[in-house]
Amino acid sequence: MAGFVGIDIGRTHVRAASITVGYKRLVLERLEEVALDSVESLERAIQLVCAPLITHTDGVAVAIDGDQCFIQRITLPATAQKRLEEVLPFEIEAQIPVDIDELVYDHRSLRREKSSDPLVVMTAAARIDAVRARIELVRSALSRQPDRVGCGPLSLSNLASVVSSLRGPGPFALIDLGAERTEVTVLVRGEAVFVRTLSQGVSGLPGSAASLASEMRQTFLAASVTVGQDLQAAFLVGGGAAATGAAEYLAYEVSVPIQPLPSFEMEGATEERAPSLPRFAKAIALALGVSGRSRDLDLRRGPLEFQRGFGFLKEKLPVLSGLGAAIAISFVFSNWAQMRALDREHELLTTQLAAVSKEVLGEEVTDADAASEALARAQASDEADPMPTVDAFDVIVELSKVIPMNMIHDIEEFDMQRGKVKVSGIVGSTADAQSIAVEMGKHPCVKDPKIAKVTQVVGSDRQKYVLELDVRCGDDSAKKKADKPGEDAGKEQRP
């Protein structure tokens, strides 16, 4: 099973979650957390939370803060679908006060009811320097780069792959209560359709409660206007989710039900872990994104696109070696099986060749080349003279001789193939046809003449007959038999 790690880097804590993915299996393995005030640096905190998780990991994901992202919801005509990659950079640059060359961006088209509906695209962009700084932070701490860099609150949309209720029609809101900021993600059918990062967190409570509630109320109102529906429910996640009275207070202020986060549909999300899962929600969401279940956006694009180096191959060398050995063994076994089958087939064909050669040539031959040579010699010795003694014209001449001058005789068809003659003719009576057959049989080269069929001609009293006979002259066979002793004698006289 493949292992993946998500790292949530906050202002007060660093949290990490590891998951493993297999065939129809998704397992939540470990959850680690370190407070930043307990270590000397942010790099050290990342090392401590990831040390137990990173050993056999196939992918690592982090995210930059929401206040460093430019997240836009862009509406385009349906006809722009085919040229989206060309049009999108201009649309992003028109809405962001930063040169497009200084940004990396990613996008995701939202689901449409009909293909003719306008195209709505969620885009996320960030400065290249900000994304590179987050990549270098992880690299300096773990000696490896992150495979994926998420964008603020959009990463929370990955939770829809393990929480079925978030894939409903909604809309639903995920509220990540941090120490100094709050990130809101609104989902419709499991897709992030609206996000916002608020400047208020839980560190200023209770004094900042009214300000936080006001910003939350404005955010929910803006989301309702954008989506076209009122929010059905909201779920608290993040470090401030467990704050006493936070859910009740916010539900009262924003007039939206605040519900506990539903259970995760994955192994390892046990009841003992349930209280801590909202706190690790973003880390789990990042791990889900790098595992191939992403519903968010990835900022490792363009000049920052991830390229695996030799270190990755070195890490995977044992697995690749095992796979190579298995392939080699399979190849050898397959060749051995094919060779054994061919040997058995060769033995069977050799036995059949010996039997056939004994029957045809009079001697057993087990070699194919020797059998071909023996067969060629036999065919050469038995080859008949291609020039026949009696040909078709001779047969016609003989037929004209046996027909009396006073007999009216018509020939409709005459055919001679390999000594087989077939004559279709018309005579006055059946007796006339029989007399022709008898007279033809008197010729020394005509064998077995017979009247095959006699029928009356339609509209006449004349008879139509079919005469069949064989043409074989004894001179050729006698000459052939006479030549063989001479040839044998010549062979015996040779030294």
Coordinates of C-alpha atoms in Angstrom, one line a residue:
M1 CA 0.0 0.0 0.0
A2 CA 1.2 3.5 -0.8
G3 CA 1.7 6.0 2.0
F4 CA 1.0 9.8 1.9
V5 CA 1.6 12.6 4.4
G6 CA -0.2 15.9 4.7
I7 CA 1.4 18.8 6.7
D8 CA -0.7 21.6 8.1
I9 CA 1.6 24.5 9.0
G10 CA -0.2 27.0 11.2
R11 CA 0.7 30.0 13.3
T12 CA 0.8 28.1 16.6
H13 CA 1.0 24.4 15.7
V14 CA 2.3 22.1 13.0
R15 CA 0.1 19.1 12.4
A16 CA 0.7 16.1 10.2
A17 CA -1.4 13.1 9.1
S18 CA -0.4 10.0 7.3
I19 CA -2.7 7.7 5.3
T20 CA -2.1 4.6 3.3
V21 CA -4.0 3.8 0.1
G22 CA -4.5 0.3 -1.4
Y23 CA -7.0 -1.6 -3.5
K24 CA -10.4 -0.4 -2.2
R25 CA -8.8 0.5 1.1
L26 CA -8.0 3.9 2.7
V27 CA -6.4 3.8 6.2
L28 CA -5.7 6.7 8.5
E29 CA -2.4 5.8 10.1
R30 CA -0.9 8.4 12.4
L31 CA -1.6 11.9 13.6
E32 CA 1.2 14.1 15.0
E33 CA 1.2 17.6 16.4
V34 CA 3.8 20.0 17.8
A35 CA 3.3 23.4 19.3
L36 CA 5.6 26.0 17.8
D37 CA 6.3 27.6 21.2
S38 CA 7.9 24.3 22.4
V39 CA 10.6 24.2 19.7
E40 CA 13.3 26.5 18.6
S41 CA 12.2 26.9 14.9
L42 CA 9.5 26.0 12.4
E43 CA 11.9 23.6 10.6
R44 CA 12.4 21.7 13.8
A45 CA 8.7 21.5 14.4
I46 CA 8.2 20.0 10.9
Q47 CA 11.0 17.5 11.6
L48 CA 9.4 16.4 14.8
V49 CA 5.9 15.8 13.4
C50 CA 7.1 14.1 10.2
A51 CA 9.9 12.0 11.6
P52 CA 7.6 9.1 12.5
L53 CA 5.7 9.4 9.2
I54 CA 8.2 10.1 6.4
T55 CA 10.2 6.9 6.3
H56 CA 8.2 5.0 3.7
T57 CA 6.1 7.8 2.2
D58 CA 5.2 8.1 -1.5
G59 CA 4.0 11.7 -1.4
V60 CA 4.1 14.8 0.8
A61 CA 1.7 17.7 0.6
V62 CA 1.6 21.2 2.2
A63 CA -0.4 24.3 1.6
I64 CA 0.3 28.0 1.7
D65 CA -1.8 30.3 3.8
G66 CA -5.1 31.6 2.4
D67 CA -4.0 35.3 2.7
Q68 CA -1.1 34.5 0.2
C69 CA -3.5 33.2 -2.4
F70 CA -5.6 34.9 -5.1
I71 CA -8.7 32.7 -5.4
Q72 CA -11.2 33.8 -8.1
R73 CA -14.4 32.5 -9.4
I74 CA -14.5 33.3 -13.2
T75 CA -17.5 32.9 -15.4
L76 CA -16.9 32.3 -19.1
P77 CA -19.1 31.6 -22.1
A78 CA -19.7 27.9 -22.9
T79 CA -17.8 28.3 -26.1
A80 CA -14.6 29.0 -24.2
Q81 CA -14.3 25.4 -23.1
K82 CA -12.0 24.4 -26.0
R83 CA -9.7 27.3 -25.6
L84 CA -9.7 27.5 -21.8
E85 CA -5.9 27.1 -21.4
E86 CA -5.4 30.1 -23.8
V87 CA -8.1 32.4 -22.3
L88 CA -7.5 31.8 -18.6
P89 CA -4.2 33.6 -18.2
F90 CA -5.7 36.8 -19.5
E91 CA -8.8 36.5 -17.3
I92 CA -6.6 35.9 -14.2
E93 CA -4.3 38.8 -15.0
A94 CA -7.3 41.1 -15.4
Q95 CA -8.5 40.4 -11.9
I96 CA -5.2 40.3 -10.0
P97 CA -2.9 43.3 -9.6
V98 CA 0.2 41.2 -10.2
D99 CA 2.0 40.5 -13.4
I100 CA 1.1 37.0 -14.7
D101 CA 4.8 36.1 -15.1
E102 CA 5.2 36.5 -11.3
L103 CA 2.4 33.9 -10.6
V104 CA 1.8 30.2 -10.6
Y105 CA -1.8 29.2 -11.0
D106 CA -4.1 26.2 -11.3
H107 CA -7.8 25.9 -12.2
R108 CA -10.8 23.6 -11.9
S109 CA -14.0 23.8 -13.9
L110 CA -17.2 23.4 -11.9
R111 CA -19.9 21.0 -12.7
R112 CA -22.6 22.2 -15.2
E113 CA -26.2 21.0 -15.6
K114 CA -26.1 21.4 -19.3
S115 CA -23.3 21.9 -21.8
S116 CA -24.8 25.1 -23.0
D117 CA -24.6 26.7 -19.5
P118 CA -21.9 29.3 -18.8
L119 CA -18.5 27.8 -17.8
V120 CA -17.6 28.6 -14.2
V121 CA -13.9 28.1 -13.3
M122 CA -12.3 28.2 -9.8
T123 CA -8.8 29.6 -10.1
A124 CA -6.0 29.8 -7.5
A125 CA -2.9 31.9 -8.0
A126 CA 0.1 32.8 -5.8
R127 CA 3.4 34.5 -6.1
I128 CA 6.1 32.2 -7.3
D129 CA 8.3 33.5 -4.4
A130 CA 5.7 32.5 -1.8
V131 CA 5.2 29.0 -3.1
R132 CA 9.0 28.5 -3.5
A133 CA 9.5 29.6 0.1
R134 CA 7.1 27.0 1.3
I135 CA 8.8 24.3 -0.8
E136 CA 12.2 25.3 0.5
L137 CA 10.9 25.2 4.1
V138 CA 9.8 21.6 3.8
R139 CA 13.0 20.7 1.8
S140 CA 15.3 22.2 4.5
A141 CA 13.4 20.3 7.3
L142 CA 12.9 16.9 5.6
S143 CA 15.6 16.9 2.9
R144 CA 12.9 16.3 0.3
Q145 CA 10.5 18.5 -1.5
P146 CA 6.7 18.4 -1.2
D147 CA 5.0 16.7 -4.1
R148 CA 2.0 19.0 -3.9
V149 CA 1.3 22.6 -2.6
G150 CA -2.3 23.4 -1.9
C151 CA -3.9 26.7 -1.6
G152 CA -5.4 27.9 1.7
P153 CA -9.0 26.9 2.3
L154 CA -9.4 25.1 -1.0
S155 CA -7.6 22.1 0.4
L156 CA -10.5 21.4 2.8
S157 CA -12.6 20.3 -0.2
N158 CA -10.7 17.1 -0.3
L159 CA -12.6 16.0 2.8
A160 CA -15.6 15.4 0.5
S161 CA -14.0 12.2 -0.7
V162 CA -14.2 10.6 2.8
V163 CA -17.3 12.4 4.2
S164 CA -20.4 11.4 2.2
S165 CA -22.6 14.2 3.6
L166 CA -20.3 16.8 2.1
R167 CA -21.1 15.4 -1.4
G168 CA -24.7 16.3 -1.0
P169 CA -26.5 19.2 -2.8
G170 CA -25.8 21.5 0.1
P171 CA -24.4 24.1 0.2
F172 CA -22.3 23.3 3.2
A173 CA -19.5 25.4 4.8
L174 CA -16.3 24.1 6.4
I175 CA -14.9 26.7 8.9
D176 CA -11.3 26.3 9.8
L177 CA -10.8 28.3 13.0
G178 CA -7.2 29.1 13.4
A179 CA -5.3 31.2 15.9
E180 CA -5.0 34.3 13.8
R181 CA -7.2 33.6 10.8
T182 CA -10.3 31.8 9.8
E183 CA -10.7 30.1 6.4
V184 CA -14.2 29.3 5.0
T185 CA -14.8 26.8 2.2
V186 CA -18.4 26.4 0.8
L187 CA -19.1 23.0 -0.9
V188 CA -21.9 22.1 -3.4
R189 CA -22.0 18.4 -4.3
G190 CA -18.5 18.0 -3.0
E191 CA -17.0 20.9 -5.0
A192 CA -15.5 24.1 -3.6
V193 CA -17.6 26.9 -5.1
F194 CA -16.7 29.7 -2.7
V195 CA -13.8 30.4 -0.4
R196 CA -12.7 33.2 1.8
T197 CA -9.9 33.9 4.4
L198 CA -10.9 36.1 7.3
S199 CA -8.4 38.1 9.3
Q200 CA -9.9 37.1 12.7
G201 CA -9.1 33.9 14.6
V202 CA -9.7 32.5 18.1
S203 CA -6.6 34.0 19.7
G204 CA -8.5 37.3 20.4
L205 CA -11.5 35.6 22.0
P206 CA -13.6 36.5 23.8
G207 CA -12.9 40.2 22.9
S208 CA -12.8 39.6 19.2
A209 CA -16.0 37.4 19.1
A210 CA -18.3 40.1 17.8
S211 CA -15.8 41.1 15.1
L212 CA -15.3 37.4 14.1
A213 CA -19.1 36.8 14.0
S214 CA -19.6 39.9 11.8
E215 CA -17.0 38.8 9.3
M216 CA -18.5 35.3 9.3
R217 CA -22.0 36.7 8.7
Q218 CA -20.8 38.8 5.7
T219 CA -19.0 35.8 4.3
F220 CA -22.0 33.5 4.5
L221 CA -24.2 36.2 2.9
A222 CA -21.7 36.6 0.1
A223 CA -21.6 32.8 -0.4
S224 CA -25.4 32.6 -0.5
V225 CA -25.5 35.3 -3.2
T226 CA -22.8 33.6 -5.2
V227 CA -24.2 30.1 -5.0
G228 CA -27.9 31.2 -5.2
Q229 CA -28.9 29.3 -2.1
D230 CA -28.8 29.7 1.6
L231 CA -26.2 27.6 3.5
Q232 CA -27.7 24.4 4.9
A233 CA -25.1 23.7 7.6
A234 CA -21.6 24.5 8.7
F235 CA -18.9 22.4 10.3
L236 CA -16.1 23.6 12.5
V237 CA -12.5 22.3 12.0
G238 CA -9.1 23.4 12.9
G239 CA -7.5 24.2 16.2
G240 CA -10.3 26.4 17.4
A241 CA -13.0 23.9 16.7
A242 CA -12.9 22.6 20.3
A243 CA -13.2 26.1 21.8
T244 CA -15.9 26.1 24.4
G245 CA -19.2 27.6 23.2
A246 CA -17.8 28.5 19.8
A247 CA -20.3 26.4 17.8
E248 CA -23.3 27.7 19.7
Y249 CA -22.2 31.3 19.6
L250 CA -21.5 31.3 15.8
A251 CA -24.7 29.4 15.0
Y252 CA -26.7 32.1 16.9
E253 CA -24.8 35.0 15.3
V254 CA -24.8 33.8 11.6
S255 CA -28.2 32.0 11.7
V256 CA -26.7 28.8 10.2
P257 CA -26.7 25.5 12.0
I258 CA -23.2 24.6 13.2
Q259 CA -23.0 20.8 13.4
P260 CA -20.2 18.4 14.5
L261 CA -18.0 17.2 11.7
P262 CA -19.4 13.8 10.4
S263 CA -17.3 10.7 10.8
F264 CA -14.6 9.9 8.2
E265 CA -15.3 6.9 5.9
M266 CA -11.8 5.4 6.3
E267 CA -10.2 2.8 8.4
G268 CA -8.5 4.2 11.5
A269 CA -11.0 6.9 12.1
T270 CA -12.0 5.3 15.3
E271 CA -14.2 6.7 18.1
E272 CA -11.1 7.3 20.2
R273 CA -9.7 9.5 17.5
A274 CA -13.0 11.3 16.7
P275 CA -12.4 14.3 19.1
S276 CA -9.1 15.1 17.4
L277 CA -10.1 14.6 13.8
P278 CA -11.5 18.1 13.3
R279 CA -8.2 19.5 14.6
F280 CA -6.3 17.5 12.0
A281 CA -8.9 18.0 9.2
K282 CA -6.6 20.1 7.0
A283 CA -3.6 17.8 7.4
I284 CA -5.9 14.8 6.4
A285 CA -7.3 16.8 3.5
L286 CA -3.8 17.5 2.2
A287 CA -2.8 13.9 2.4
L288 CA -5.9 12.9 0.5
G289 CA -5.0 15.4 -2.2
V290 CA -1.5 14.0 -2.8
S291 CA -2.9 10.4 -2.8
G292 CA -4.9 11.0 -6.0
R293 CA -8.2 12.0 -4.4
S294 CA -7.8 15.7 -4.9
R295 CA -10.7 18.1 -5.3
D296 CA -8.6 21.2 -4.8
L297 CA -5.9 22.9 -6.8
D298 CA -2.1 22.4 -6.9
L299 CA 0.3 25.3 -7.1
R300 CA 3.3 23.2 -8.2
R301 CA 2.9 24.4 -11.7
G302 CA 5.1 26.1 -14.3
P303 CA 8.6 26.7 -13.1
L304 CA 7.8 25.0 -9.8
E305 CA 6.4 21.8 -11.3
F306 CA 7.7 18.8 -9.3
Q307 CA 10.3 16.7 -10.9
R308 CA 11.4 13.5 -9.2
G309 CA 15.2 13.0 -9.2
F310 CA 17.6 10.2 -8.7
G311 CA 16.9 10.2 -5.0
F312 CA 13.4 9.0 -5.6
L313 CA 14.7 6.2 -7.8
K314 CA 17.2 5.3 -5.1
E315 CA 14.4 5.2 -2.5
K316 CA 12.3 2.9 -4.7
L317 CA 15.3 0.7 -5.7
P318 CA 14.3 -2.3 -3.5
V319 CA 10.8 -2.3 -4.9
L320 CA 12.0 -1.9 -8.5
S321 CA 14.6 -4.6 -8.0
G322 CA 11.9 -7.0 -6.7
L323 CA 9.6 -6.3 -9.6
G324 CA 12.5 -6.7 -12.0
A325 CA 13.4 -10.1 -10.5
A326 CA 9.8 -11.2 -10.6
I327 CA 9.6 -10.2 -14.3
A328 CA 12.8 -12.1 -15.1
I329 CA 11.7 -15.2 -13.3
S330 CA 8.4 -15.1 -15.1
F331 CA 10.2 -14.6 -18.5
V332 CA 12.5 -17.6 -17.8
F333 CA 9.6 -19.8 -16.7
S334 CA 7.5 -18.8 -19.8
N335 CA 10.4 -19.6 -22.1
W336 CA 11.0 -23.0 -20.4
A337 CA 7.3 -23.9 -20.7
Q338 CA 7.2 -22.9 -24.4
M339 CA 10.4 -24.9 -25.2
R340 CA 9.0 -28.0 -23.4
A341 CA 5.8 -27.7 -25.4
L342 CA 7.7 -27.4 -28.6
D343 CA 9.8 -30.4 -27.8
R344 CA 6.7 -32.5 -27.2
E345 CA 5.2 -31.3 -30.5
H346 CA 8.5 -32.1 -32.3
E347 CA 8.4 -35.7 -30.9
L348 CA 4.8 -36.1 -32.0
L349 CA 5.5 -34.8 -35.5
T350 CA 8.6 -36.9 -35.9
T351 CA 6.6 -40.0 -35.1
Q352 CA 3.9 -39.1 -37.6
L353 CA 6.6 -38.4 -40.3
A354 CA 8.1 -41.8 -39.7
A355 CA 4.7 -43.5 -40.1
V356 CA 3.8 -41.6 -43.2
S357 CA 7.1 -42.0 -44.9
K358 CA 7.0 -45.8 -44.2
E359 CA 3.6 -46.0 -45.9
V360 CA 4.4 -43.7 -48.9
L361 CA 8.1 -44.2 -49.5
G362 CA 8.6 -47.7 -48.1
E363 CA 11.1 -46.6 -45.5
E364 CA 11.0 -44.7 -42.2
V365 CA 12.4 -41.2 -42.5
T366 CA 12.5 -38.9 -39.3
D367 CA 14.3 -35.9 -40.8
A368 CA 12.1 -33.4 -42.7
D369 CA 14.8 -32.5 -45.3
A370 CA 15.6 -36.2 -46.0
A371 CA 11.9 -36.9 -46.4
S372 CA 11.6 -34.0 -48.9
E373 CA 14.5 -35.3 -50.9
A374 CA 13.1 -38.9 -51.0
L375 CA 9.7 -37.6 -52.0
A376 CA 11.2 -35.5 -54.8
R377 CA 13.1 -38.6 -56.1
A378 CA 9.9 -40.7 -56.0
Q379 CA 7.9 -38.1 -57.9
A380 CA 10.6 -37.7 -60.5
S381 CA 10.7 -41.4 -61.2
D382 CA 6.9 -41.7 -61.5
E383 CA 6.5 -38.6 -63.6
A384 CA 4.4 -39.2 -66.7
D385 CA 5.1 -38.0 -70.1
P386 CA 3.2 -34.7 -70.5
M387 CA 2.6 -35.3 -74.2
P388 CA -0.4 -37.7 -74.4
T389 CA -0.5 -40.4 -77.1
V390 CA -4.1 -39.6 -77.9
D391 CA -5.4 -36.0 -77.5
A392 CA -8.8 -34.5 -77.9
F393 CA -8.5 -34.1 -81.6
D394 CA -7.7 -37.7 -82.0
V395 CA -10.8 -38.7 -80.0
I396 CA -13.0 -36.4 -82.2
V397 CA -11.5 -38.0 -85.4
E398 CA -12.2 -41.5 -84.0
L399 CA -15.7 -40.4 -83.1
S400 CA -16.4 -39.2 -86.6
K401 CA -15.1 -42.5 -88.0
V402 CA -17.6 -44.6 -86.0
I403 CA -20.6 -42.6 -87.0
P404 CA -22.3 -44.1 -90.1
M405 CA -22.8 -41.9 -93.1
N406 CA -26.6 -42.4 -93.0
M407 CA -26.9 -41.4 -89.3
I408 CA -27.9 -37.9 -88.3
H409 CA -25.7 -37.0 -85.4
D410 CA -25.2 -33.7 -83.6
I411 CA -22.5 -32.9 -80.9
E412 CA -23.6 -30.4 -78.2
E413 CA -20.6 -30.7 -75.9
F414 CA -17.2 -32.3 -75.9
D415 CA -14.9 -32.2 -72.9
M416 CA -11.6 -34.0 -72.2
Q417 CA -9.8 -33.5 -68.9
R418 CA -6.8 -35.8 -67.8
G419 CA -7.9 -38.7 -70.0
K420 CA -11.6 -38.4 -69.0
V421 CA -13.8 -37.8 -72.0
K422 CA -17.5 -36.6 -71.9
V423 CA -19.5 -36.3 -75.1
S424 CA -23.1 -34.9 -75.2
G425 CA -24.8 -35.6 -78.5
I426 CA -28.2 -36.1 -80.2
V427 CA -29.0 -39.2 -82.4
G428 CA -32.2 -40.7 -83.8
S429 CA -32.6 -43.5 -81.3
T430 CA -31.1 -45.1 -78.2
A431 CA -29.7 -48.0 -80.4
D432 CA -27.7 -45.5 -82.4
A433 CA -26.1 -44.1 -79.2
Q434 CA -25.3 -47.7 -78.0
S435 CA -23.7 -48.5 -81.4
I436 CA -21.4 -45.5 -81.1
A437 CA -20.3 -46.5 -77.7
V438 CA -19.6 -50.1 -78.9
E439 CA -17.6 -48.9 -81.9
M440 CA -15.6 -46.4 -79.8
G441 CA -14.7 -49.2 -77.4
K442 CA -12.9 -51.1 -80.2
H443 CA -10.1 -48.5 -80.2
P444 CA -7.1 -49.7 -78.2
C445 CA -6.7 -46.4 -76.3
V446 CA -10.4 -46.2 -75.3
K447 CA -11.4 -47.8 -72.0
D448 CA -14.8 -48.3 -70.4
P449 CA -17.1 -46.5 -72.9
K450 CA -20.6 -46.2 -71.5
I451 CA -23.8 -44.3 -72.1
A452 CA -24.3 -42.5 -68.9
K453 CA -27.7 -41.0 -69.7
V454 CA -30.3 -41.0 -72.5
T455 CA -33.2 -38.5 -72.6
Q456 CA -35.7 -37.4 -75.3
V457 CA -35.2 -34.0 -76.9
V458 CA -38.1 -31.7 -76.0
G459 CA -40.5 -31.3 -79.0
S460 CA -38.8 -34.0 -81.0
D461 CA -38.5 -37.8 -81.2
R462 CA -34.7 -37.7 -81.3
Q463 CA -32.6 -38.9 -78.3
K464 CA -30.0 -36.9 -76.3
Y465 CA -27.2 -39.0 -74.9
V466 CA -24.1 -38.6 -72.7
L467 CA -21.1 -40.8 -73.5
E468 CA -18.3 -41.2 -71.0
L469 CA -15.0 -43.0 -71.6
D470 CA -11.3 -43.1 -70.5
V471 CA -8.4 -42.6 -72.8
R472 CA -5.4 -44.7 -71.7
C473 CA -2.8 -46.2 -74.1
G474 CA -0.7 -49.1 -73.1
D475 CA 2.4 -48.0 -75.0
D476 CA 3.4 -45.4 -72.4
S477 CA 3.1 -47.6 -69.4
A478 CA 4.9 -50.5 -71.1
K479 CA 7.7 -48.1 -72.2
K480 CA 7.9 -46.7 -68.7
K481 CA 8.2 -50.2 -67.2
A482 CA 10.7 -51.2 -69.8
D483 CA 12.9 -48.2 -69.1
K484 CA 13.2 -48.9 -65.3
P485 CA 15.2 -52.1 -65.6
G486 CA 17.7 -50.3 -67.9
E487 CA 18.1 -47.5 -65.5
D488 CA 18.6 -50.0 -62.6
A489 CA 21.1 -51.9 -64.7
G490 CA 23.0 -48.7 -65.5
K491 CA 23.1 -47.8 -61.8
E492 CA 24.5 -51.3 -61.0
Q493 CA 27.2 -51.0 -63.6
R494 CA 28.5 -47.8 -62.1
P495 CA 31.7 -48.3 -60.1

